[in-house]
PDB file of C-alpha atoms (C1' of nucleotides) in Angstrom:
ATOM      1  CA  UNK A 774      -7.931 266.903 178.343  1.00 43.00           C
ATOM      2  CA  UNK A 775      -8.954 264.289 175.825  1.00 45.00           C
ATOM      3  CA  UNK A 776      -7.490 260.974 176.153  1.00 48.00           C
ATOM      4  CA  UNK A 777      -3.884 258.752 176.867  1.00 49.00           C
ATOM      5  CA  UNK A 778      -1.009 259.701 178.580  1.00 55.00           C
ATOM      6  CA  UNK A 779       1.006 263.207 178.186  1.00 58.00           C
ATOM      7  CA  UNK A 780       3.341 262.951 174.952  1.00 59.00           C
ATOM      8  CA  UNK A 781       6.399 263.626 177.288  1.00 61.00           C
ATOM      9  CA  UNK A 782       5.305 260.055 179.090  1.00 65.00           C
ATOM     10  CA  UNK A 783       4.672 258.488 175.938  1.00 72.00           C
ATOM     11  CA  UNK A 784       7.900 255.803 175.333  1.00 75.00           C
ATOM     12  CA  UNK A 785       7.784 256.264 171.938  1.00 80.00           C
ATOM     13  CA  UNK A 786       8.069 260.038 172.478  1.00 78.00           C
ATOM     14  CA  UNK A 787      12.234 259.603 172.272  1.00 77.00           C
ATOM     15  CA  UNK A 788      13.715 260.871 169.357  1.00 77.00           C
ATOM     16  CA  UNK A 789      16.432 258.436 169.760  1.00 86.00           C
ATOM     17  CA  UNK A 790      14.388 255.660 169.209  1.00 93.00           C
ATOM     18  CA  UNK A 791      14.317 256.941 165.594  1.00 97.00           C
ATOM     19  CA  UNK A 792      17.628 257.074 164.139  1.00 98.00           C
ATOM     20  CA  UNK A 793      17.758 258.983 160.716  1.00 98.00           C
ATOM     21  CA  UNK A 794      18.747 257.061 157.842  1.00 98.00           C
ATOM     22  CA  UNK A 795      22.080 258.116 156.705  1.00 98.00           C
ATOM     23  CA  UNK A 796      23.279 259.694 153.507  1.00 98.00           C
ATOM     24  CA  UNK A 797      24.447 256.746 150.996  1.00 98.00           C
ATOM     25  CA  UNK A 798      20.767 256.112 151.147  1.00 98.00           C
ATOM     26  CA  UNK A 799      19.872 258.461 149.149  1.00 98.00           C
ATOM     27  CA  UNK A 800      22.416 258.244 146.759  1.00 98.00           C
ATOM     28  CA  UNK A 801      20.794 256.251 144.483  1.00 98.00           C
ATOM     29  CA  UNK A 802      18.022 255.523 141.709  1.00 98.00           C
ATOM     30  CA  UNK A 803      15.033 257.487 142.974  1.00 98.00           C
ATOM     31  CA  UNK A 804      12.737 254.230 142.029  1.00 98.00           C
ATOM     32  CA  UNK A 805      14.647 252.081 144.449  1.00 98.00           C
ATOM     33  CA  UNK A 806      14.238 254.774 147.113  1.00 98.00           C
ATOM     34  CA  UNK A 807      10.737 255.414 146.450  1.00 98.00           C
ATOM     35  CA  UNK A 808      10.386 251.919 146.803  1.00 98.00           C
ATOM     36  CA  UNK A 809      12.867 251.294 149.979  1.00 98.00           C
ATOM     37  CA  UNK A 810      11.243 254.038 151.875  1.00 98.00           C
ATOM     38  CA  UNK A 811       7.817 252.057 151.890  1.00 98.00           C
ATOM     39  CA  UNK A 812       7.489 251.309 155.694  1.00 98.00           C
ATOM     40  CA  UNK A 813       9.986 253.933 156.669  1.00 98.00           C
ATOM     41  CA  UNK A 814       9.204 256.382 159.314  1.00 98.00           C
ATOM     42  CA  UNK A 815       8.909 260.034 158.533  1.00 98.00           C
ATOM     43  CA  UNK A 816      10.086 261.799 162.059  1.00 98.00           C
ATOM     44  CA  UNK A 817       9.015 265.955 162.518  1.00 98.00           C
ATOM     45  CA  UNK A 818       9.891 267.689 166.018  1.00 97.00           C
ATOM     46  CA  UNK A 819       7.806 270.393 166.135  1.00 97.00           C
ATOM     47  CA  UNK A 820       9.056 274.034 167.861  1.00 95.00           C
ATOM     48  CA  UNK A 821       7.494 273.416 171.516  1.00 95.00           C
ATOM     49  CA  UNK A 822       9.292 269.578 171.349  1.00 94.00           C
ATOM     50  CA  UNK A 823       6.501 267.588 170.405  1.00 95.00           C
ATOM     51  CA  UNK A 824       7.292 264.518 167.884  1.00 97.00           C
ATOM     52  CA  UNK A 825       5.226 263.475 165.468  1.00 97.00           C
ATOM     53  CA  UNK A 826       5.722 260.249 163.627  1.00 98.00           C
ATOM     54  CA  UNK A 827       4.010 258.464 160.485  1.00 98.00           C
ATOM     55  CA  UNK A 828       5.042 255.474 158.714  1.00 98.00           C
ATOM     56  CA  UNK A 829       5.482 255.518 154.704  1.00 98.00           C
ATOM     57  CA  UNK A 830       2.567 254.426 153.144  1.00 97.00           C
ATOM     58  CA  UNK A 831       2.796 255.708 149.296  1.00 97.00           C
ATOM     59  CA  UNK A 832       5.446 257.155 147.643  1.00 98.00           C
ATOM     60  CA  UNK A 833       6.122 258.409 143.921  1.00 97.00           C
ATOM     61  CA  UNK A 834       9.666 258.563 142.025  1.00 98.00           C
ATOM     62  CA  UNK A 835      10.297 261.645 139.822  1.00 98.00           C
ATOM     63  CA  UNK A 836      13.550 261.196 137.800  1.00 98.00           C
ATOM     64  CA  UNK A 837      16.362 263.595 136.596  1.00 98.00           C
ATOM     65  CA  UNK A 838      15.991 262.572 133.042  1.00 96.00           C
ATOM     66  CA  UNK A 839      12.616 261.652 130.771  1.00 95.00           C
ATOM     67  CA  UNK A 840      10.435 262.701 132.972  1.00 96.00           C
ATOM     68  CA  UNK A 841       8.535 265.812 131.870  1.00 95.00           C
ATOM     69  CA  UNK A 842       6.313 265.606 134.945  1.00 96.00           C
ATOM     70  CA  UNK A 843       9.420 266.419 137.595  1.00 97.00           C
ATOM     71  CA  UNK A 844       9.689 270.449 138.500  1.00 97.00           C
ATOM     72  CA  UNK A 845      13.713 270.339 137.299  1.00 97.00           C
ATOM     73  CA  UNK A 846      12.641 268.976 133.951  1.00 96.00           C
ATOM     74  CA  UNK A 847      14.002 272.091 132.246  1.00 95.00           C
ATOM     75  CA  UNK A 848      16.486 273.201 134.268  1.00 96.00           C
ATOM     76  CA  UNK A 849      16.819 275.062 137.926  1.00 97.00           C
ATOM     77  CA  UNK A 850      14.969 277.673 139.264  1.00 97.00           C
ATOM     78  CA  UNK A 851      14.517 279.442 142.325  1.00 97.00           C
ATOM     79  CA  UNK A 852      11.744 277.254 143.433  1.00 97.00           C
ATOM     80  CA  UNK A 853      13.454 273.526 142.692  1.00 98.00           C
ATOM     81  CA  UNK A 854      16.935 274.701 143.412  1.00 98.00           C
ATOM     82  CA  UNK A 855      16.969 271.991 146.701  1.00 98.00           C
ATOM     83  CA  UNK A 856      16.662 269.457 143.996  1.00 98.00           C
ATOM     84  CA  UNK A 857      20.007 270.024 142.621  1.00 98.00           C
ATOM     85  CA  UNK A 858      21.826 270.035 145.766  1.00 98.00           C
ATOM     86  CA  UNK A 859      23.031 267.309 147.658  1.00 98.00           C
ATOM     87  CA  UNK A 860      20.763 263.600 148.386  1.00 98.00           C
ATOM     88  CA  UNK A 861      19.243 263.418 151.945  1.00 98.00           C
ATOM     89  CA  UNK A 862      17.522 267.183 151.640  1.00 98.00           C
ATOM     90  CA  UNK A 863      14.042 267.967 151.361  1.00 98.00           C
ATOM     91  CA  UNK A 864      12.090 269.571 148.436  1.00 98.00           C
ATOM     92  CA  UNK A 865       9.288 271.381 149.913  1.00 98.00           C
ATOM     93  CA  UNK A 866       6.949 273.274 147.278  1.00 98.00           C
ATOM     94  CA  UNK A 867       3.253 274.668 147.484  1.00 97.00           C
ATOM     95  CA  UNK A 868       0.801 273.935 144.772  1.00 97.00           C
ATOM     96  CA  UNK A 869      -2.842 274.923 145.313  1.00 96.00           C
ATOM     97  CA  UNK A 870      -2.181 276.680 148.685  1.00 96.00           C
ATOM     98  CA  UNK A 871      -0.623 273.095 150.065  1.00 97.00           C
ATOM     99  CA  UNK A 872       2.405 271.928 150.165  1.00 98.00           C
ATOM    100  CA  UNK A 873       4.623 268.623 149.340  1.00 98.00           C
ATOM    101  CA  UNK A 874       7.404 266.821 150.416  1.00 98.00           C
ATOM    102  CA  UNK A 875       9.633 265.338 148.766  1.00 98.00           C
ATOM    103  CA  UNK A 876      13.178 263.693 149.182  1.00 98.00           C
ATOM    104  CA  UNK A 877      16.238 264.512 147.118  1.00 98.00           C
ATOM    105  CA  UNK A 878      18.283 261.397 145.638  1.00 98.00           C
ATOM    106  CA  UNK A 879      20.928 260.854 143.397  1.00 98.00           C
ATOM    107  CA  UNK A 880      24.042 263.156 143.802  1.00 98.00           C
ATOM    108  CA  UNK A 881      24.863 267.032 143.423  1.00 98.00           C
ATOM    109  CA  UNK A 882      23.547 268.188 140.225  1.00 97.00           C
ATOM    110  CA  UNK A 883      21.354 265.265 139.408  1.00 98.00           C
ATOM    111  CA  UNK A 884      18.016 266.337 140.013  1.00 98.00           C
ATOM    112  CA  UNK A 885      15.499 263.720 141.218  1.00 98.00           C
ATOM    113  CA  UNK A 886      13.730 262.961 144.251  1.00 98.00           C
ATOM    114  CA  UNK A 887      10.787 260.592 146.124  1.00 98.00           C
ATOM    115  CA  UNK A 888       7.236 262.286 146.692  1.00 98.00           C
ATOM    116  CA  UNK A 889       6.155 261.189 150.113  1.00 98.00           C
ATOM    117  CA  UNK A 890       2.330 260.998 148.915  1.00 98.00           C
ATOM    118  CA  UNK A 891       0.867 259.398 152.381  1.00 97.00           C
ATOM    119  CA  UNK A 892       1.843 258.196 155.705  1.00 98.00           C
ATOM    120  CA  UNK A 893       0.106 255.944 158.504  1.00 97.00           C
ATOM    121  CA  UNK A 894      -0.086 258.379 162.233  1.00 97.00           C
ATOM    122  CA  UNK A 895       1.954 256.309 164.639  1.00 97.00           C
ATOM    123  CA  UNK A 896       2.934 259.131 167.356  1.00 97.00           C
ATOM    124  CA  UNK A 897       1.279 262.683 167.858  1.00 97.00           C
ATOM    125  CA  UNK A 898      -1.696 261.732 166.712  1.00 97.00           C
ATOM    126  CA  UNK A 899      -3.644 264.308 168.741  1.00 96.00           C
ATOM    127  CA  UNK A 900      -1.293 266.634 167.427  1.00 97.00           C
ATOM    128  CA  UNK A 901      -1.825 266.063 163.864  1.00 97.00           C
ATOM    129  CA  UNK A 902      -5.648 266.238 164.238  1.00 96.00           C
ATOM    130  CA  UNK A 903      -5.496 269.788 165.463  1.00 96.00           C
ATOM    131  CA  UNK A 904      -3.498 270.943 162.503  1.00 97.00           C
ATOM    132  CA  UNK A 905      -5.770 268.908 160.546  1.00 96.00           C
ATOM    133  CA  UNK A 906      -8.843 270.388 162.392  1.00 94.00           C
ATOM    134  CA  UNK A 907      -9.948 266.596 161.246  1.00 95.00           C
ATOM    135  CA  UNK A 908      -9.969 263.495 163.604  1.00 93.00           C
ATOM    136  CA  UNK A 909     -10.649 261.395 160.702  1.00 94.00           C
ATOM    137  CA  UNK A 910      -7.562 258.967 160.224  1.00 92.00           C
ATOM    138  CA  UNK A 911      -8.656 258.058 156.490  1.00 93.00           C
ATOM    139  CA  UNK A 912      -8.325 262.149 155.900  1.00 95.00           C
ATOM    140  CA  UNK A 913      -5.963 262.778 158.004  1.00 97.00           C
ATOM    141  CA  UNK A 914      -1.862 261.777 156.016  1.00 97.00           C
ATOM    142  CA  UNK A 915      -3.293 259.866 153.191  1.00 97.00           C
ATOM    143  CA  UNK A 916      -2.705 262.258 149.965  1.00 97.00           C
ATOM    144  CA  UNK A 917       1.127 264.940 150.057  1.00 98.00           C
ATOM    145  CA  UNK A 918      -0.962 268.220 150.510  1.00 97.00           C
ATOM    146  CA  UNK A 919      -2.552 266.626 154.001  1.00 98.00           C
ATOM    147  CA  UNK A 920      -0.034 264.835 155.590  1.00 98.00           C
ATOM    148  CA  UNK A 921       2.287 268.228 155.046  1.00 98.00           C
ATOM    149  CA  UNK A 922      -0.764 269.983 156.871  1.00 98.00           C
ATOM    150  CA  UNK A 923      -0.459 267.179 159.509  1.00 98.00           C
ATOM    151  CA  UNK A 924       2.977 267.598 160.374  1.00 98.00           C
ATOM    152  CA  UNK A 925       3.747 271.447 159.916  1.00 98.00           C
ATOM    153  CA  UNK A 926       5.541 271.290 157.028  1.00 98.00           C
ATOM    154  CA  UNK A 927       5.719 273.823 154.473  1.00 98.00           C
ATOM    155  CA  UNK A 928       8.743 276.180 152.697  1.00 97.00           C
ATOM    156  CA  UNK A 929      10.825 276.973 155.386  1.00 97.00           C
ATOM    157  CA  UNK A 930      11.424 273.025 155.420  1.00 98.00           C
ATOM    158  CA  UNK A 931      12.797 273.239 151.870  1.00 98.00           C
ATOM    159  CA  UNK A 932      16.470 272.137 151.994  1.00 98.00           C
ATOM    160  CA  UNK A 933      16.242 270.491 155.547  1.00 98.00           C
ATOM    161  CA  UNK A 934      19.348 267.894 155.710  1.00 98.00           C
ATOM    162  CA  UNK A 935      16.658 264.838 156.384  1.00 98.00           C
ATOM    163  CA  UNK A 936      19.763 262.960 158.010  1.00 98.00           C
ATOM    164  CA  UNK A 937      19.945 265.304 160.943  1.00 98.00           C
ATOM    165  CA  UNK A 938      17.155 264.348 163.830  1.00 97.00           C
ATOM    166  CA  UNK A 939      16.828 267.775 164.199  1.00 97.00           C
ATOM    167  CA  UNK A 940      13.286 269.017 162.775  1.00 97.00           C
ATOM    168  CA  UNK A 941      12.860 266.499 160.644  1.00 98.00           C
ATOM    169  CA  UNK A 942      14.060 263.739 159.407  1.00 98.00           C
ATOM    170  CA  UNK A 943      13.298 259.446 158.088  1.00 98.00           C
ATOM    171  CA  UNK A 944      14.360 256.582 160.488  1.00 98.00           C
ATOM    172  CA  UNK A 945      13.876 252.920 159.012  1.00 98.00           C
ATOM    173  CA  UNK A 946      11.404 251.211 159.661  1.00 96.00           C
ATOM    174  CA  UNK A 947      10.196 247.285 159.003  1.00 93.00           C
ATOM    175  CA  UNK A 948      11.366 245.432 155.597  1.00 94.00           C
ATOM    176  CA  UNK A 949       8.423 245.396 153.137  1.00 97.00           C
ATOM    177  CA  UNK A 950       8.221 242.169 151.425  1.00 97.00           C
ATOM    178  CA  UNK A 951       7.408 242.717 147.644  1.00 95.00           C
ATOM    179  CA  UNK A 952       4.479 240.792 147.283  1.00 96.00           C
ATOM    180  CA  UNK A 953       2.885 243.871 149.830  1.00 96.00           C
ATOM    181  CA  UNK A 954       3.767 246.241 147.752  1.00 96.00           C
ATOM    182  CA  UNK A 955       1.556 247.834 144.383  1.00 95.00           C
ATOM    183  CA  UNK A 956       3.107 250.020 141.862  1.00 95.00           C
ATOM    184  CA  UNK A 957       0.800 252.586 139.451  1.00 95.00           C
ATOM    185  CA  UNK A 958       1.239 255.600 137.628  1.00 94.00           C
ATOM    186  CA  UNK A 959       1.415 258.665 139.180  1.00 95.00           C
ATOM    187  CA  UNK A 960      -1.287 260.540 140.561  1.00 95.00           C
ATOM    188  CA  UNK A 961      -2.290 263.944 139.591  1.00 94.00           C
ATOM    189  CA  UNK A 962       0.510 264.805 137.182  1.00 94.00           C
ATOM    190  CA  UNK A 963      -0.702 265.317 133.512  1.00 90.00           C
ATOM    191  CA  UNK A 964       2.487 264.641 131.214  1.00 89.00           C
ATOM    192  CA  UNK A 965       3.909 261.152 131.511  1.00 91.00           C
ATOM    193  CA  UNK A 966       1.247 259.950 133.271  1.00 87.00           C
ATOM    194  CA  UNK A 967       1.934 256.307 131.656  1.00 90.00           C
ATOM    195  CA  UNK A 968       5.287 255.691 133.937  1.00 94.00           C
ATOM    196  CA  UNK A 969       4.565 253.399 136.771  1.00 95.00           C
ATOM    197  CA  UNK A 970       6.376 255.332 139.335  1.00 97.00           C
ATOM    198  CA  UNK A 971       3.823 255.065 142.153  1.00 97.00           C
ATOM    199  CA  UNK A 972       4.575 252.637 144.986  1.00 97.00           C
ATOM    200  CA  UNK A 973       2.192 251.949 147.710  1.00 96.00           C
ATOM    201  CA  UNK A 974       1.497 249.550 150.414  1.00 96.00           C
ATOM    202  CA  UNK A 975      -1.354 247.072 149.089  1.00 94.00           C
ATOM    203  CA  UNK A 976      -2.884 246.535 151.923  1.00 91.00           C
ATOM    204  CA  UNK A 977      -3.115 249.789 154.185  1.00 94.00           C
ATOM    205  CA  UNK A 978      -5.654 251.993 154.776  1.00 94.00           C
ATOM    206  CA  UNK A 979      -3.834 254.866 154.835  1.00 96.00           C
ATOM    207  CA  UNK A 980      -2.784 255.550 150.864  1.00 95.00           C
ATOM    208  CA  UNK A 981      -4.200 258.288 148.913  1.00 93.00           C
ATOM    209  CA  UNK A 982      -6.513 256.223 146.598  1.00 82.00           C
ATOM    210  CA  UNK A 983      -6.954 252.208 146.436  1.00 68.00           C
ATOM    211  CA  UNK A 984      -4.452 249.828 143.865  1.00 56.00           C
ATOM    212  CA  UNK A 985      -6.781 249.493 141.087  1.00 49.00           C
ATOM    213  CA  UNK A 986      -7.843 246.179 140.209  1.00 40.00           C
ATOM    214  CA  UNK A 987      -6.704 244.276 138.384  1.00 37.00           C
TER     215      UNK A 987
ATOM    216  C1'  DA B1453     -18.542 254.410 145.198  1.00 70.17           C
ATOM    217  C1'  DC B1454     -17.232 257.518 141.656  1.00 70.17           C
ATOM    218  C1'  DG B1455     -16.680 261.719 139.027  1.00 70.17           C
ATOM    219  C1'  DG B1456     -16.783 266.572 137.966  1.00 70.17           C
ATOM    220  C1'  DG B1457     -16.008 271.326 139.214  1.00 70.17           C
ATOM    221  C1'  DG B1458     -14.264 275.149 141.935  1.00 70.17           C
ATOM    222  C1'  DA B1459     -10.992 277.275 145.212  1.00 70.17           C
ATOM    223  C1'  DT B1460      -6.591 279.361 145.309  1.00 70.17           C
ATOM    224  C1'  DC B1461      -1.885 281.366 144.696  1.00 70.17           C
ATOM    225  C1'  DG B1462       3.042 280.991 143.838  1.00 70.17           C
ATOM    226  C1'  DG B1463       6.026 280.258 140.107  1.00 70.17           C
ATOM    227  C1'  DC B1464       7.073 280.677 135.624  1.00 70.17           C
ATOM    228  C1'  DT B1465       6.503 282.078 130.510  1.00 70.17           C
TER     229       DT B1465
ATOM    230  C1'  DG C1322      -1.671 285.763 132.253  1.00 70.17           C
ATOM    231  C1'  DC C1323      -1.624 280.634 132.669  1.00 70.17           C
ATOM    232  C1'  DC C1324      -1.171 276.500 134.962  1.00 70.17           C
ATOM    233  C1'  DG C1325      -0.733 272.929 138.239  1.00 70.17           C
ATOM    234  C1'  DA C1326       3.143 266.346 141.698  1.00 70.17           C
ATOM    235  C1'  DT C1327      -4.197 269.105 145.579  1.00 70.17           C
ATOM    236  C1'  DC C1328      -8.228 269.016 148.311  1.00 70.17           C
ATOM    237  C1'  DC C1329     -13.028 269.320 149.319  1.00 70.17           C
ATOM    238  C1'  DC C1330     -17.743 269.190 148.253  1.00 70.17           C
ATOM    239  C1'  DC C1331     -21.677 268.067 145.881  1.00 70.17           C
ATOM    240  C1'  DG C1332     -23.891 265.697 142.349  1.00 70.17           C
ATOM    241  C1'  DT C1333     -25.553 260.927 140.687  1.00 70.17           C
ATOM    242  C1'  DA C1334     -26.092 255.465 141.757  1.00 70.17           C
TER     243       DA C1334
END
DNA sequence: ACGGGGATCGGCT
DNA sequence: GCCGATCCCCGTA
């Protein structure tokens, strides 16, 4: 085959060595999560065991109230029901034939939640280029609709309890210090695009689209 | 490097 | 019917 050792070798192959970040986590502002999960690790066993592993690169805050951009902004629906359940779950959507992750916060009835917009590949790599069908790391987790693609996610991931290490779930990861860290608007939406609710690691290569200058 | 346009389809009005 | 919390490609420079 292509290169390294087999994944089951791999030391960093062992789930344990990622322990999910637990509830109360969630439970709060969706900006200070977005912001807190910068240098986390999002954590995806796939169905024949392999892990897959990314660190937080880029994240975006969507909040229950004033925000005309988030999904729940007028109420539930079929599709955004996971974000009026409990914190900790995922919000998995498609838009454009892709998909997006997102993580609920805030408690039971409260709808908000933290786009995961781009990760860096730690573990799987080879993995996530063949779901890809792209070996290039600048295309491969930086923008919500690829790094789904990367790591299998799509609806049947909606609702997921992200504090299980079952099939998938967020482990912490280093402390960013805030001097590392940019915030913008968000990307892509197109009603209060103003609100600076984009977070994103200044310095890596792996975000959707560069801090602009400034 | 940057910007515009098209693909594409589920969810909602 | 309309409209994206997107991505990719192809123009220009």
């Amino acid at each position: 085959m292509a290169s390294g050792r087999p994944a089951a070798e791999d030391p960093r192959n062992d789930p344990s060595l990622y322990p999910p970040i637990p509830r109360p986590y969630y439970d709060r502002d969706p900006i200070v999560v977005a912001r807190s999960l910068l240098g986390a690790l999002l954590c995806r066993r796939l169905e024949d065991g392999t892990l897959l592993v990314g660190r937080i690169t880029e994240t975006e805050a969507y909040l229950a109230r004033g925000d005309s951009a988030n999904h729940a902004h007028r109420g539930q629906t079929p599709r955004n029901r996971s974000m009026f359940g409990p914190p900790g779950h995922a919000y998995v959507y498609a838009i454009h034939s892709r998909h997006c992750l997102n993580v609920v916060t805030e408690p039971i009835g409260t709808p908000s939640a933290v786009l995961i917009r781009a990760v860096e590949p730690l573990v799987g790599v080879e993995q996530m280029c063949r779901l890809r069908c792209t070996a290039d790391p600048t295309k491969l987790t930086t923008g919500p609709g690829r790094l789904c693609e990367a790591f299998a996610i799509d609806r049947r991931l909606d609702g997921e309890d992200l504090t299980r290490p079952l099939r998938l779930w967020l482990a912490a990861g280093e402390q960013i210090p805030a001097q590392a860290v940019a915030c913008t608007p968000r990307i892509g939406v197109t009603s209060a695009k103003e609100l600076p609710l984009r977070f994103l690691l200044r310095d890596s290569r792996f975000v959707s689209r560069r801090a602009p200058r400034r």
